[in-house]
Amino acid sequence: MRLRLICVGQKMPDWVSAGYNDYARRMPPELPLELVEIPLAHRGKNPDITRLMQRESEALLAAAGPKDRVIALEVGGRPWSTEKLASQLENWQQDGRDVSFFVGGPDGLAEGCRQRADQQWSLSPLTLPHPLVRIVLAEQLYRAWSITRNHPYHRA
């Protein structure tokens, strides 16, 4: 089973890549975390946001496998505790399908991505910068895995 973080946006600052990579490389070989970056649609003067979001949505959907379980990261999604995420992770592993996480661009996810999603998850009621979401998600996935294996990383 693979975990795939599919994000709109490229060319992140070095601190984002370093933070994400630190947690991604800690994941065990049987549960790799892979990053797929989707180019941000160009937003010039007076952009047609709906059209741009649709273009990004099509790329996100194309990057996910046809049988993947899709989790859309949405402010309006359900909040999960770390323990709930660990439980979800165990369920996903038993299911055996790859899991793709959709992180939209600055204007969010288009309706097509939300409809394709098996679940919608809110990391926080706060609006987080999208580069930071990559790090938080990678860390929480590693923490959830550590809980399922009684690894000492999680000490709550």
PDB file of C-alpha atoms in Angstrom:
ATOM      1  CA  MET A   1       0.000   0.000   0.000  1.00  0.00           C
ATOM      2  CA  ARG A   2       1.205   3.501  -0.831  1.00  0.00           C
ATOM      3  CA  LEU A   3       0.261   6.857   0.590  1.00  0.00           C
ATOM      4  CA  ARG A   4       0.306   9.556  -2.053  1.00  0.00           C
ATOM      5  CA  LEU A   5       0.167  13.266  -1.212  1.00  0.00           C
ATOM      6  CA  ILE A   6      -1.079  15.020  -4.361  1.00  0.00           C
ATOM      7  CA  CYS A   7      -0.671  18.785  -4.018  1.00  0.00           C
ATOM      8  CA  VAL A   8      -1.246  21.784  -6.225  1.00  0.00           C
ATOM      9  CA  GLY A   9       1.923  23.867  -6.266  1.00  0.00           C
ATOM     10  CA  GLN A  10       5.575  23.380  -7.063  1.00  0.00           C
ATOM     11  CA  LYS A  11       8.880  25.024  -6.222  1.00  0.00           C
ATOM     12  CA  MET A  12       8.420  25.043  -2.474  1.00  0.00           C
ATOM     13  CA  PRO A  13      10.949  26.771  -0.218  1.00  0.00           C
ATOM     14  CA  ASP A  14      13.796  24.580   1.033  1.00  0.00           C
ATOM     15  CA  TRP A  15      12.356  24.432   4.561  1.00  0.00           C
ATOM     16  CA  VAL A  16       9.157  22.860   3.203  1.00  0.00           C
ATOM     17  CA  SER A  17      11.023  20.206   1.244  1.00  0.00           C
ATOM     18  CA  ALA A  18      13.296  19.490   4.214  1.00  0.00           C
ATOM     19  CA  GLY A  19      10.363  19.150   6.634  1.00  0.00           C
ATOM     20  CA  TYR A  20       8.328  16.949   4.318  1.00  0.00           C
ATOM     21  CA  ASN A  21      11.310  14.764   3.388  1.00  0.00           C
ATOM     22  CA  ASP A  22      12.271  14.278   7.031  1.00  0.00           C
ATOM     23  CA  TYR A  23       8.955  12.572   7.805  1.00  0.00           C
ATOM     24  CA  ALA A  24       8.495  10.870   4.425  1.00  0.00           C
ATOM     25  CA  ARG A  25      11.820   9.048   4.766  1.00  0.00           C
ATOM     26  CA  ARG A  26      10.831   7.788   8.243  1.00  0.00           C
ATOM     27  CA  MET A  27       7.872   5.897   6.828  1.00  0.00           C
ATOM     28  CA  PRO A  28       8.444   2.135   6.612  1.00  0.00           C
ATOM     29  CA  PRO A  29       9.094   0.463   3.241  1.00  0.00           C
ATOM     30  CA  GLU A  30       5.690  -1.232   3.350  1.00  0.00           C
ATOM     31  CA  LEU A  31       3.951   2.152   3.692  1.00  0.00           C
ATOM     32  CA  PRO A  32       5.846   4.672   1.563  1.00  0.00           C
ATOM     33  CA  LEU A  33       4.745   8.302   1.398  1.00  0.00           C
ATOM     34  CA  GLU A  34       5.069   9.763  -2.072  1.00  0.00           C
ATOM     35  CA  LEU A  35       4.683  13.426  -3.106  1.00  0.00           C
ATOM     36  CA  VAL A  36       3.078  14.336  -6.434  1.00  0.00           C
ATOM     37  CA  GLU A  37       3.181  18.034  -7.285  1.00  0.00           C
ATOM     38  CA  ILE A  38       0.631  19.490  -9.695  1.00  0.00           C
ATOM     39  CA  PRO A  39       1.539  22.784 -11.395  1.00  0.00           C
ATOM     40  CA  LEU A  40      -0.433  25.755 -10.125  1.00  0.00           C
ATOM     41  CA  ALA A  41      -2.564  27.180 -12.944  1.00  0.00           C
ATOM     42  CA  HIS A  42      -1.325  30.666 -13.869  1.00  0.00           C
ATOM     43  CA  ARG A  43      -3.326  33.406 -12.205  1.00  0.00           C
ATOM     44  CA  GLY A  44      -2.856  36.605 -14.171  1.00  0.00           C
ATOM     45  CA  LYS A  45      -4.970  39.749 -14.120  1.00  0.00           C
ATOM     46  CA  ASN A  46      -8.692  39.030 -13.744  1.00  0.00           C
ATOM     47  CA  PRO A  47      -8.324  35.230 -13.718  1.00  0.00           C
ATOM     48  CA  ASP A  48     -11.293  32.922 -14.228  1.00  0.00           C
ATOM     49  CA  ILE A  49     -10.862  31.160 -10.879  1.00  0.00           C
ATOM     50  CA  THR A  50     -13.504  28.521 -11.608  1.00  0.00           C
ATOM     51  CA  ARG A  51     -11.743  27.511 -14.837  1.00  0.00           C
ATOM     52  CA  LEU A  52      -8.324  27.479 -13.159  1.00  0.00           C
ATOM     53  CA  MET A  53      -9.611  25.345 -10.289  1.00  0.00           C
ATOM     54  CA  GLN A  54     -11.166  22.969 -12.832  1.00  0.00           C
ATOM     55  CA  ARG A  55      -7.817  22.602 -14.616  1.00  0.00           C
ATOM     56  CA  GLU A  56      -6.062  21.875 -11.308  1.00  0.00           C
ATOM     57  CA  SER A  57      -8.836  19.451 -10.358  1.00  0.00           C
ATOM     58  CA  GLU A  58      -8.412  17.484 -13.575  1.00  0.00           C
ATOM     59  CA  ALA A  59      -4.683  17.130 -12.878  1.00  0.00           C
ATOM     60  CA  LEU A  60      -5.299  16.018  -9.278  1.00  0.00           C
ATOM     61  CA  LEU A  61      -7.826  13.433 -10.414  1.00  0.00           C
ATOM     62  CA  ALA A  62      -5.476  12.146 -13.129  1.00  0.00           C
ATOM     63  CA  ALA A  63      -2.660  11.725 -10.568  1.00  0.00           C
ATOM     64  CA  ALA A  64      -4.749   9.457  -8.329  1.00  0.00           C
ATOM     65  CA  GLY A  65      -5.063   5.805  -9.203  1.00  0.00           C
ATOM     66  CA  PRO A  66      -8.509   4.677 -10.407  1.00  0.00           C
ATOM     67  CA  LYS A  67      -8.939   2.385  -7.392  1.00  0.00           C
ATOM     68  CA  ASP A  68      -7.272   4.672  -4.832  1.00  0.00           C
ATOM     69  CA  ARG A  69      -9.047   5.678  -1.683  1.00  0.00           C
ATOM     70  CA  VAL A  70      -9.122   9.483  -1.956  1.00  0.00           C
ATOM     71  CA  ILE A  71      -9.009  11.810   1.035  1.00  0.00           C
ATOM     72  CA  ALA A  72      -9.681  15.471   0.271  1.00  0.00           C
ATOM     73  CA  LEU A  73      -8.068  17.945   2.651  1.00  0.00           C
ATOM     74  CA  GLU A  74     -10.837  20.485   3.206  1.00  0.00           C
ATOM     75  CA  VAL A  75     -11.454  23.130   5.852  1.00  0.00           C
ATOM     76  CA  GLY A  76     -15.075  21.916   5.943  1.00  0.00           C
ATOM     77  CA  GLY A  77     -14.059  18.265   6.299  1.00  0.00           C
ATOM     78  CA  ARG A  78     -14.273  16.194   9.462  1.00  0.00           C
ATOM     79  CA  PRO A  79     -11.643  16.834  12.103  1.00  0.00           C
ATOM     80  CA  TRP A  80      -9.688  13.757  13.183  1.00  0.00           C
ATOM     81  CA  SER A  81      -7.597  13.353  16.285  1.00  0.00           C
ATOM     82  CA  THR A  82      -4.214  11.713  15.868  1.00  0.00           C
ATOM     83  CA  GLU A  83      -5.649   8.534  17.404  1.00  0.00           C
ATOM     84  CA  LYS A  84      -8.545   8.603  14.917  1.00  0.00           C
ATOM     85  CA  LEU A  85      -6.033   8.976  12.069  1.00  0.00           C
ATOM     86  CA  ALA A  86      -4.113   5.965  13.416  1.00  0.00           C
ATOM     87  CA  SER A  87      -7.356   3.975  13.404  1.00  0.00           C
ATOM     88  CA  GLN A  88      -8.110   5.143   9.856  1.00  0.00           C
ATOM     89  CA  LEU A  89      -4.592   4.135   8.785  1.00  0.00           C
ATOM     90  CA  GLU A  90      -5.086   0.625  10.160  1.00  0.00           C
ATOM     91  CA  ASN A  91      -8.416   0.346   8.314  1.00  0.00           C
ATOM     92  CA  TRP A  92      -6.830   1.573   5.084  1.00  0.00           C
ATOM     93  CA  GLN A  93      -4.022  -0.954   5.412  1.00  0.00           C
ATOM     94  CA  GLN A  94      -6.534  -3.772   5.895  1.00  0.00           C
ATOM     95  CA  ASP A  95      -8.415  -2.556   2.815  1.00  0.00           C
ATOM     96  CA  GLY A  96      -5.152  -2.682   0.843  1.00  0.00           C
ATOM     97  CA  ARG A  97      -5.888   0.095  -1.638  1.00  0.00           C
ATOM     98  CA  ASP A  98      -3.451   2.953  -2.133  1.00  0.00           C
ATOM     99  CA  VAL A  99      -4.523   6.206  -0.467  1.00  0.00           C
ATOM    100  CA  SER A 100      -4.280   9.563  -2.219  1.00  0.00           C
ATOM    101  CA  PHE A 101      -4.593  12.831  -0.308  1.00  0.00           C
ATOM    102  CA  PHE A 102      -5.732  15.855  -2.346  1.00  0.00           C
ATOM    103  CA  VAL A 103      -4.428  19.289  -1.327  1.00  0.00           C
ATOM    104  CA  GLY A 104      -5.812  22.059  -3.517  1.00  0.00           C
ATOM    105  CA  GLY A 105      -4.289  25.337  -4.576  1.00  0.00           C
ATOM    106  CA  PRO A 106      -4.903  28.786  -3.094  1.00  0.00           C
ATOM    107  CA  ASP A 107      -8.572  28.641  -4.102  1.00  0.00           C
ATOM    108  CA  GLY A 108      -9.169  25.138  -2.771  1.00  0.00           C
ATOM    109  CA  LEU A 109     -10.490  22.026  -4.492  1.00  0.00           C
ATOM    110  CA  ALA A 110     -13.017  21.990  -7.300  1.00  0.00           C
ATOM    111  CA  GLU A 111     -16.264  20.084  -6.854  1.00  0.00           C
ATOM    112  CA  GLY A 112     -15.003  17.150  -8.947  1.00  0.00           C
ATOM    113  CA  CYS A 113     -12.269  16.430  -6.398  1.00  0.00           C
ATOM    114  CA  ARG A 114     -14.689  16.618  -3.491  1.00  0.00           C
ATOM    115  CA  GLN A 115     -17.073  14.257  -5.295  1.00  0.00           C
ATOM    116  CA  ARG A 116     -14.263  11.763  -6.032  1.00  0.00           C
ATOM    117  CA  ALA A 117     -13.163  11.795  -2.389  1.00  0.00           C
ATOM    118  CA  ASP A 118     -14.123   8.878  -0.193  1.00  0.00           C
ATOM    119  CA  GLN A 119     -13.587  11.126   2.832  1.00  0.00           C
ATOM    120  CA  GLN A 120     -13.014  14.812   3.547  1.00  0.00           C
ATOM    121  CA  TRP A 121     -10.611  15.632   6.344  1.00  0.00           C
ATOM    122  CA  SER A 122      -9.899  18.953   8.012  1.00  0.00           C
ATOM    123  CA  LEU A 123      -6.444  19.250   9.564  1.00  0.00           C
ATOM    124  CA  SER A 124      -7.584  22.321  11.472  1.00  0.00           C
ATOM    125  CA  PRO A 125     -10.334  24.930  11.551  1.00  0.00           C
ATOM    126  CA  LEU A 126      -7.507  27.398  10.874  1.00  0.00           C
ATOM    127  CA  THR A 127      -6.567  28.241   7.302  1.00  0.00           C
ATOM    128  CA  LEU A 128      -3.071  26.807   6.930  1.00  0.00           C
ATOM    129  CA  PRO A 129      -0.574  27.803   4.243  1.00  0.00           C
ATOM    130  CA  HIS A 130      -0.487  25.013   1.684  1.00  0.00           C
ATOM    131  CA  PRO A 131       3.268  24.454   1.995  1.00  0.00           C
ATOM    132  CA  LEU A 132       2.826  23.890   5.735  1.00  0.00           C
ATOM    133  CA  VAL A 133       0.035  21.368   5.099  1.00  0.00           C
ATOM    134  CA  ARG A 134       2.570  19.067   3.402  1.00  0.00           C
ATOM    135  CA  ILE A 135       4.731  18.971   6.511  1.00  0.00           C
ATOM    136  CA  VAL A 136       1.845  18.632   8.972  1.00  0.00           C
ATOM    137  CA  LEU A 137       0.274  15.829   6.945  1.00  0.00           C
ATOM    138  CA  ALA A 138       3.561  13.932   6.595  1.00  0.00           C
ATOM    139  CA  GLU A 139       4.244  14.275  10.327  1.00  0.00           C
ATOM    140  CA  GLN A 140       0.742  13.154  11.294  1.00  0.00           C
ATOM    141  CA  LEU A 141       0.911  10.130   8.996  1.00  0.00           C
ATOM    142  CA  TYR A 142       4.234   9.148  10.534  1.00  0.00           C
ATOM    143  CA  ARG A 143       2.823   9.696  14.036  1.00  0.00           C
ATOM    144  CA  ALA A 144      -0.272   7.624  13.188  1.00  0.00           C
ATOM    145  CA  TRP A 145       1.926   4.796  11.908  1.00  0.00           C
ATOM    146  CA  SER A 146       4.055   5.000  15.081  1.00  0.00           C
ATOM    147  CA  ILE A 147       0.907   4.599  17.198  1.00  0.00           C
ATOM    148  CA  THR A 148      -0.135   1.486  15.275  1.00  0.00           C
ATOM    149  CA  ARG A 149       3.313  -0.035  15.931  1.00  0.00           C
ATOM    150  CA  ASN A 150       3.738   1.123  19.552  1.00  0.00           C
ATOM    151  CA  HIS A 151       6.770   3.085  18.416  1.00  0.00           C
ATOM    152  CA  PRO A 152       8.045   5.537  21.070  1.00  0.00           C
ATOM    153  CA  TYR A 153       7.716   8.593  18.751  1.00  0.00           C
ATOM    154  CA  HIS A 154       4.159   9.241  19.988  1.00  0.00           C
ATOM    155  CA  ARG A 155       4.196   9.882  23.715  1.00  0.00           C
ATOM    156  CA  ALA A 156       0.720  11.276  24.383  1.00  0.00           C
TER     157      ALA A 156
END
